[in-house]
Amino acid sequence: MMIRIPLLILFICLGLCRASAQHEKVGVVLSGGGASGLAHIGVLKALEENNIPIDYICGTSMGALVGCLYAQGYTPTEIETLVKSEEFRSWAYGTIEPQNVYYFKKKEDNASWISFKLSLDTSLVTNLPTNIISPIQMDFALMERTAPAAAAAGYNFDSLFIPYRCVASDIEAKQSITFRNGDLGEAVRASMSYPFYLKPISVNGKLLFDGGLYNNFPSNIMYQDFYPDFIVGSNVASASTKPDEDNLVSQIRTMLTSKTDFNPQCENGIIVQPNADWVGLFDFDDAQRVIDSGYVATIRRIDEIKIAVQRRSDPNVLAAKRAAFKAKMPKLVFDNIEIEGQNLNKNQVSYVRKLLRRNSRFVSIENLKPGYYRLAADDKIKQIFPKARYNPSTGYYDLKLVIKKEKDITTQFGGNFSNRPINFGFVGVQYNYLGNPSISLNGNAYFGKLYSSVQVRSRFDFPFRYPIFIEPIVTYNRWDYFRSSPAFFEDTKPAFLIQLDRFGELDIGFPVRNKGRLVAGTAVSFIRNLYYQTDVFTSADTVDRTDFSVFTSHILYERNTLNRKQYATQGTYFALRVRYIQGEEFYLPGTTAPSLDPFRAIHDWVQYKVTYDTWLKERGRWRIGLLGEMVWSTQPLFSNYTATILSAPAFQPTPESRTYFIPEFRAHQYAAGGIKTAFLLWKNIDLRFEGYAFQPVAAIRRRPDYTAEYGAAFSITDLAILGNSTLVWHSPLGPVSLSLNYYSKKREPFSFLFHFGYIIFNRKSTD
């Protein structure tokens, strides 16, 4: 009898332990830490694979995002796939995915490095930028991905697939804010608003920043709100370090952040510390390696976790629970769209509504997206914050778009610095008026030895059912190939050549879906070429002069998804241009001309040009691209060879080739093309190799009397080769490039170019 009593007590204790294990609750806490926070995905993956239950989840900053995705039913594998996608990279770096770029709104590329935006009625301090990246893509993606889950949970974070908390920072009150209900996307966005990197948002009248400023490991919130039996923490936050006198980010972080307690709070807990210190704060390019670090760190401690946590989750039950929660999510369809903006008048609200192009009462998320990105592409709109709220009485969502106008004036600065005398500076200014129509007034100037230019243009955007823009342009271009030649400082003189191009143009444009546009225009131009037809001349000689007074009209279709305005590595550019040109040539010979008789003639011709520049599907770090260009022109010969070759279309596929005048790459009809490759050595560092061939239908040749004639058709001797190898660093301001270039038809075929900046010029009147 005495033996039975201890056995009975033992069975009772075992039963109580089993019952306790069955009710055991586990909370997971995810710290902030920027890109290193992707390691949390590996932690969740390891826990699920080993059937460790996750009953509550709480996070800060990147931990808030990962925790939110998990809390609304994403599996760790699904989260892993998302963060390795181009979509996620666009969130992280503030870029618009190519399929969402609204090319119709894009301005012509220029040589600017940096922009400053100013309001006329505010001080300089209030005009300083507050963020590095644009939140446009991230804000829309968070709304799109979280709104259905928030609706299914009745906007109560306890009713999500996994009960969830995240924190943000109220810097005015100097305290941490905990989100327990409300708009899920808004909560995560507030928690991720790292100062000066991502713009903060206002929630209930409070300006909120990254949660890591005051609480970078919210285990206290986990314990207070859920009181779990065991906490698994994942901490990737760097230990507090002294600020670096040369590192602005470290100084700001030290000033703004408070010391965080990285303990699990409750008696039972384990902190997993993935080895992710090596990754930069905002470097999301090696996501898989970061995720793996979290997985490995968790596996190393999984036996400890299994001993501490007796309960196990059933994968089938977990999958069924996920499916049941996702089935509750209402489809994201809107029937009411509200435009809200500070100081927006009726005309401005009307303009915004028309850009959205709502064609029916009910708007799906797929149909909303093009209109949203049309708004985002408008340079008079600074910020759009979308908020979706489910209305149970209608079965649809109400959408509020909080619009903020762009500042009145945008200034731009840039240019190019080089080892050759092709340096130039660039300055631009634009005035923005948001209305119906919307108006931009823009001016820019280039100043340098090779190239100087002044351009003034205005653009009127009409948000009709089929939008159009009307754009008058006035441009003055000056090219001086004599002063910009490397031989200018040597005893031998290069050919003297100056081109002046002055024109006024009026264009009208139409969108062709999101990625293309159709532009028709007409222009009046005055082109003056100053040159010697011989290399032998003195300072006492006068130049030959050819004036060409032009009337021209053109139609252009172009489609562009290239990821950079120079040295692109992704996307495609296609352009088809038809141009009609009529004008009067007037030739006035100089003292070195073979004939001193002036010449006057009327010319007219049609010119067709097609360009196709594409990067094929990437393979790891390799990129392979193709470029093809064809020109067919009925242009006649001018009075002499130099005047003829100056007016002929040119093949200039590389930045350096645009700074040379090379007759052998000019012709009235030609086919050209080649292959290019880029190897991504490191983040924003490319090694490129390009090779192109240029074949004129009939080369333009110089006769002994300096007049022009055509050579034999498709002569192989006229085939010209251009190639280069280039190392490029895409710096925050612009490309820094080191290249070795080859031109088969030049007397000295090899050239070396170092440049910092963009070799981009205002368009010529007959391009």
XYZ file of C-alpha atoms in Angstrom, residues 8 13 54 139 167 225 296 306 337 353 372 374 380 388-389 413 415 432 526 551 585 597 610 675 699 746:
26
model
C -0.013 7.568 -7.607
C 2.600 14.881 -11.330
C 4.611 30.238 -32.047
C 3.508 52.303 -48.820
C 6.274 49.425 -31.664
C 0.432 41.899 -23.286
C 21.943 28.307 -38.435
C 13.084 21.708 -27.247
C -11.989 56.590 -52.891
C -9.037 62.059 -59.445
C -1.697 55.058 -58.271
C 0.484 57.608 -62.504
C 4.067 67.910 -58.627
C -7.681 50.882 -46.959
C -10.541 50.134 -44.549
C 23.166 70.328 -60.034
C 27.914 67.697 -64.740
C 5.842 73.211 -60.321
C 18.842 77.505 -87.221
C 11.583 73.398 -90.588
C 21.552 75.584 -96.949
C 31.945 81.116 -104.377
C 14.854 52.653 -84.981
C 26.613 42.876 -77.752
C 29.784 55.689 -97.025
C 40.681 56.577 -85.844
